[in-house]
Amino acid sequence: MNEPRAYTTVFFDLDGTLLPIDTGEFMRAYTVSLGEFAHDNGLDGRGVMTALLEGVKAMATHDGTHSNHDVFWSAFAKSSGLDAQTTETLFDRYYEERFNDIARLVTPNPAAARAIATLKSKGYAVALTTMPMFPLKAVHARLKWAGLDAADFAFVTDYATATSVKPQVAYYEEALRRAGVDASNVLMVGNNTREDGAAYRAGCDIYFVTDNLIESEDGLDAESHKHGTLEDFARFCEELPSIA
C-alpha cells in the first residue's frame, strides 16, 4: 500500500465507480437504444452504429490536435455519409428523450453522494474525469442516475472539452491543467486498473473502487494501491483531514 499523501483535489471516474453499473451491460443497452432511435427517425440503424464505432475508434487513436467531439463527428460523417451537424442535433434529442431509459440498469449507491458531500465539506475540490467520449448531456444524465449533481463538481470532462482519452497520460495531464493543480495533490478514484490507473503515471495517487473492478494485464495491481468498496471509500473520505 502506498504511503499516505495529502490532497487538495479528488478526480472521479463515473461508470463503475460513482455509478454502479456494469460497463459492458451499459454499452450494449446504449447501442441498441441509440440504433433503434436512429431507425425510428428514418436512418439506417446498423449504418449509424457502424459509424458510431468508427467515431469511437477515431477518438481513441487521434493525435490530440482536435477535440474528441470534432474527431468523432468527422469520422462518423465519413463512415455514414450523413451530415454531422444534422445528426448531432438528432442525437441531442436522443439524450433528452430515450437515454434515461437505461437508468433502469442502475441502483444508486448512497455512498457516492456521501463521499462527495464529505470531501466538499472538508474543503477538497472534486472533478469528474470520466471517459470523454460522450456529450455533456449524457454525462450529466449518468450523474443523475448515480444520485449526484453536476454542480458539485469543479468540472466534468466530455468529448467537447477533451482532446484525448483514457488510458492516455495526456488525458490526465489535460485534466490537471484544467484543475490548476499539481498531480502530487490529486487522488484519482476509479474502477479500471488500466484506464484509471494511467493517472498514476501522470503522478496522481490512486484509489480503486472494487464493486465493479475491471482489471487488465497492462493495468496497475489494485492490491498494491488504495482500494475498497464505494462504502469503504466514503469512510476513507470521512477520515481525511479538513483543509478548508
Coordinates of N, CA, C and O in Angstrom, one line a residue, residues 120-201:
K120 N -16.4 17.8 -0.1 CA -16.6 19.2 -0.2 C -16.7 19.9 1.1 O -16.2 21.1 1.2
S121 N -17.3 19.3 2.1 CA -17.4 19.9 3.4 C -16.0 20.1 4.1 O -15.9 21.0 4.9
K122 N -15.1 19.3 3.6 CA -13.7 19.4 4.2 C -12.8 20.3 3.4 O -11.6 20.4 3.7
G123 N -13.3 20.8 2.3 CA -12.6 21.8 1.5 C -11.9 21.3 0.3 O -11.1 22.0 -0.4
Y124 N -12.1 20.0 -0.1 CA -11.5 19.4 -1.2 C -12.2 19.8 -2.5 O -13.5 19.9 -2.5
A125 N -11.5 20.0 -3.6 CA -12.1 20.2 -4.9 C -12.3 18.9 -5.5 O -11.5 18.0 -5.4
V126 N -13.4 18.7 -6.2 CA -13.7 17.4 -6.8 C -14.1 17.7 -8.3 O -14.7 18.7 -8.6
A127 N -13.6 16.8 -9.1 CA -13.8 16.9 -10.6 C -14.2 15.5 -11.1 O -13.7 14.5 -10.6
L128 N -15.0 15.5 -12.2 CA -15.4 14.2 -12.8 C -14.5 14.0 -14.0 O -14.7 14.6 -15.0
T129 N -13.6 13.1 -13.9 CA -12.7 12.7 -15.1 C -13.2 11.4 -15.6 O -12.5 10.4 -15.5
T130 N -14.3 11.4 -16.2 CA -14.9 10.2 -16.9 C -14.4 10.1 -18.3 O -13.8 11.1 -18.9
M131 N -14.5 8.9 -18.9 CA -14.0 8.7 -20.3 C -14.7 9.7 -21.2 O -15.9 9.8 -21.3
P132 N -14.0 10.6 -21.8 CA -14.6 11.7 -22.6 C -15.0 11.4 -24.0 O -14.5 12.0 -24.9
M133 N -15.9 10.4 -24.1 CA -16.3 10.0 -25.4 C -17.8 10.3 -25.6 O -18.4 10.0 -26.6
F134 N -18.4 11.0 -24.6 CA -19.8 11.3 -24.6 C -20.1 12.8 -24.6 O -19.2 13.6 -24.0
P135 N -21.2 13.3 -25.1 CA -21.5 14.7 -24.9 C -21.9 15.0 -23.5 O -22.2 14.1 -22.7
L136 N -21.9 16.3 -23.1 CA -22.1 16.7 -21.7 C -23.5 16.2 -21.3 O -23.6 15.9 -20.1
K137 N -24.5 16.3 -22.1 CA -25.8 15.9 -21.7 C -25.8 14.4 -21.2 O -26.5 14.1 -20.2
A138 N -25.1 13.6 -21.9 CA -25.0 12.1 -21.5 C -24.3 12.0 -20.2 O -24.6 11.1 -19.4
V139 N -23.3 12.8 -19.9 CA -22.6 12.7 -18.7 C -23.4 13.2 -17.5 O -23.5 12.6 -16.5
H140 N -24.1 14.3 -17.7 CA -25.0 14.9 -16.7 C -26.1 13.9 -16.3 O -26.5 13.7 -15.2
A141 N -26.6 13.2 -17.4 CA -27.7 12.3 -17.2 C -27.2 11.1 -16.3 O -27.9 10.7 -15.3
R142 N -26.0 10.6 -16.6 CA -25.5 9.5 -15.8 C -25.2 9.9 -14.3 O -25.3 9.1 -13.4
L143 N -24.8 11.1 -14.2 CA -24.6 11.6 -12.8 C -25.9 11.6 -12.0 O -25.9 11.2 -10.8
K144 N -27.0 12.0 -12.7 CA -28.3 11.9 -12.0 C -28.7 10.5 -11.7 O -29.2 10.2 -10.6
W145 N -28.3 9.5 -12.6 CA -28.6 8.1 -12.3 C -27.9 7.7 -11.0 O -28.4 6.9 -10.2
A146 N -26.7 8.3 -10.8 CA -25.9 7.9 -9.6 C -26.4 8.7 -8.3 O -25.8 8.5 -7.3
G147 N -27.4 9.6 -8.5 CA -27.9 10.3 -7.4 C -27.0 11.5 -7.1 O -27.0 12.0 -5.9
L148 N -26.3 12.1 -8.1 CA -25.4 13.2 -7.9 C -25.8 14.3 -8.8 O -26.6 14.2 -9.7
D149 N -25.2 15.5 -8.5 CA -25.5 16.7 -9.2 C -24.2 17.2 -9.8 O -23.2 17.4 -9.2
A150 N -24.3 17.5 -11.1 CA -23.1 18.0 -11.8 C -22.5 19.3 -11.2 O -21.3 19.6 -11.3
A151 N -23.4 20.1 -10.5 CA -22.9 21.3 -9.9 C -22.0 21.1 -8.8 O -21.3 22.0 -8.3
D152 N -21.9 19.9 -8.2 CA -21.0 19.5 -7.2 C -19.5 19.4 -7.6 O -18.6 19.4 -6.8
F153 N -19.3 19.4 -8.9 CA -18.0 19.1 -9.5 C -17.4 20.4 -10.1 O -18.2 21.2 -10.7
A154 N -16.1 20.6 -9.9 CA -15.5 21.8 -10.4 C -15.6 21.8 -11.9 O -15.7 22.8 -12.6
F155 N -15.4 20.6 -12.5 CA -15.6 20.5 -13.9 C -15.9 19.0 -14.2 O -15.7 18.1 -13.4
V156 N -16.5 18.8 -15.4 CA -16.8 17.4 -15.9 C -16.2 17.3 -17.3 O -16.4 18.2 -18.2
T157 N -15.4 16.2 -17.5 CA -14.9 16.0 -18.9 C -15.9 15.4 -19.8 O -16.6 14.5 -19.4
D158 N -15.9 15.9 -21.0 CA -16.8 15.3 -22.0 C -16.1 15.4 -23.4 O -14.9 15.8 -23.4
Y159 N -16.7 15.0 -24.5 CA -16.0 14.9 -25.7 C -15.7 16.2 -26.3 O -14.9 16.4 -27.2
A160 N -16.4 17.3 -25.9 CA -16.2 18.6 -26.5 C -15.0 19.3 -25.8 O -14.5 20.3 -26.4
T161 N -14.7 19.0 -24.6 CA -13.7 19.7 -23.8 C -12.4 18.9 -23.7 O -11.4 19.5 -23.1
A162 N -12.3 17.7 -24.2 CA -11.1 16.9 -24.0 C -10.5 16.6 -25.4 O -11.3 16.5 -26.4
T163 N -9.2 16.5 -25.5 CA -8.5 16.2 -26.8 C -7.8 14.9 -26.8 O -7.1 14.6 -27.7
S164 N -8.1 14.1 -25.7 CA -7.5 12.7 -25.6 C -8.4 11.9 -24.8 O -9.4 12.4 -24.2
V165 N -8.1 10.6 -24.6 CA -9.0 9.7 -23.9 C -8.1 8.9 -22.9 O -6.9 8.8 -23.1
K166 N -8.8 8.2 -22.0 CA -8.1 7.2 -21.2 C -7.8 6.0 -22.1 O -8.5 5.7 -23.0
P167 N -6.7 5.3 -21.9 CA -5.7 5.5 -20.8 C -4.5 6.4 -21.1 O -3.4 6.2 -20.5
Q168 N -4.7 7.3 -22.0 CA -3.5 8.2 -22.3 C -3.2 9.1 -21.2 O -4.1 9.8 -20.6
V169 N -1.9 9.2 -20.9 CA -1.5 10.1 -19.8 C -1.9 11.5 -20.1 O -2.2 12.3 -19.2
A170 N -1.9 11.9 -21.4 CA -2.2 13.2 -21.9 C -3.6 13.6 -21.4 O -3.8 14.8 -21.1
Y171 N -4.5 12.7 -21.3 CA -5.9 13.0 -20.8 C -5.8 13.5 -19.4 O -6.5 14.5 -19.0
Y172 N -5.0 12.9 -18.5 CA -4.9 13.3 -17.1 C -4.1 14.6 -17.0 O -4.4 15.5 -16.2
E173 N -3.1 14.8 -17.8 CA -2.3 16.0 -17.8 C -3.2 17.2 -18.2 O -3.1 18.3 -17.6
E174 N -4.1 16.9 -19.2 CA -5.1 18.0 -19.6 C -6.0 18.3 -18.4 O -6.3 19.5 -18.1
A175 N -6.5 17.3 -17.7 CA -7.4 17.5 -16.6 C -6.7 18.2 -15.4 O -7.3 19.1 -14.8
L176 N -5.4 17.9 -15.2 CA -4.6 18.6 -14.2 C -4.5 20.1 -14.5 O -4.6 20.9 -13.6
R177 N -4.2 20.4 -15.8 CA -4.1 21.8 -16.2 C -5.5 22.5 -16.0 O -5.5 23.6 -15.5
R178 N -6.5 21.8 -16.3 CA -7.9 22.4 -16.1 C -8.2 22.6 -14.7 O -8.8 23.7 -14.3
A179 N -7.7 21.7 -13.8 CA -8.0 21.9 -12.4 C -7.0 22.9 -11.8 O -7.3 23.4 -10.7
G180 N -5.9 23.2 -12.4 CA -4.9 24.1 -11.9 C -4.2 23.6 -10.7 O -3.8 24.3 -9.8
V181 N -3.9 22.2 -10.7 CA -3.2 21.6 -9.6 C -2.1 20.7 -10.1 O -2.1 20.3 -11.2
D182 N -1.2 20.5 -9.2 CA -0.1 19.6 -9.5 C -0.6 18.1 -9.2 O -1.4 17.9 -8.2
A183 N -0.1 17.2 -9.9 CA -0.5 15.8 -9.8 C -0.3 15.3 -8.4 O -1.0 14.4 -7.9
S184 N 0.7 15.8 -7.7 CA 1.1 15.3 -6.3 C 0.0 15.6 -5.3 O -0.1 15.1 -4.3
N185 N -0.9 16.5 -5.7 CA -2.0 16.9 -4.8 C -3.4 16.3 -5.2 O -4.4 16.6 -4.6
V186 N -3.3 15.3 -6.1 CA -4.6 14.7 -6.6 C -4.7 13.2 -6.3 O -3.7 12.5 -6.4
L187 N -5.9 12.9 -5.9 CA -6.3 11.4 -5.7 C -7.2 11.1 -6.8 O -8.3 11.8 -7.0
M188 N -6.9 10.1 -7.7 CA -7.8 9.6 -8.7 C -8.6 8.4 -8.2 O -7.9 7.5 -7.7
V189 N -9.9 8.5 -8.3 CA -10.7 7.4 -7.8 C -11.4 6.7 -9.0 O -12.1 7.4 -9.7
G190 N -11.1 5.5 -9.2 CA -11.7 4.8 -10.4 C -11.8 3.3 -10.2 O -11.5 2.8 -9.1
N191 N -12.3 2.6 -11.2 CA -12.5 1.1 -11.1 C -11.8 0.3 -12.1 O -11.9 -0.9 -12.2
N192 N -11.1 1.0 -13.0 CA -10.4 0.3 -14.1 C -8.9 0.5 -13.9 O -8.3 1.6 -14.0
T193 N -8.2 -0.7 -13.7 CA -6.8 -0.6 -13.4 C -5.9 -0.1 -14.6 O -4.8 0.4 -14.3
R194 N -6.4 -0.1 -15.8 CA -5.7 0.4 -16.9 C -6.1 1.9 -17.2 O -5.2 2.8 -17.3
E195 N -7.4 2.1 -17.4 CA -7.8 3.4 -17.8 C -7.7 4.4 -16.7 O -7.2 5.5 -16.9
D196 N -8.1 4.1 -15.5 CA -8.0 5.0 -14.4 C -6.6 4.9 -13.8 O -6.0 5.9 -13.3
G197 N -5.9 3.8 -13.9 CA -4.6 3.6 -13.4 C -3.6 4.5 -14.1 O -2.5 4.8 -13.6
A198 N -3.9 4.9 -15.4 CA -3.0 5.8 -16.1 C -2.7 7.1 -15.4 O -1.7 7.7 -15.6
A199 N -3.7 7.5 -14.5 CA -3.5 8.7 -13.7 C -2.2 8.6 -12.8 O -1.6 9.6 -12.5
Y200 N -1.9 7.4 -12.4 CA -0.7 7.2 -11.6 C 0.5 7.5 -12.4 O 1.5 8.1 -11.8
R201 N 0.5 7.2 -13.7 CA 1.7 7.6 -14.5 C 1.8 9.1 -14.7 O 2.9 9.6 -15.0

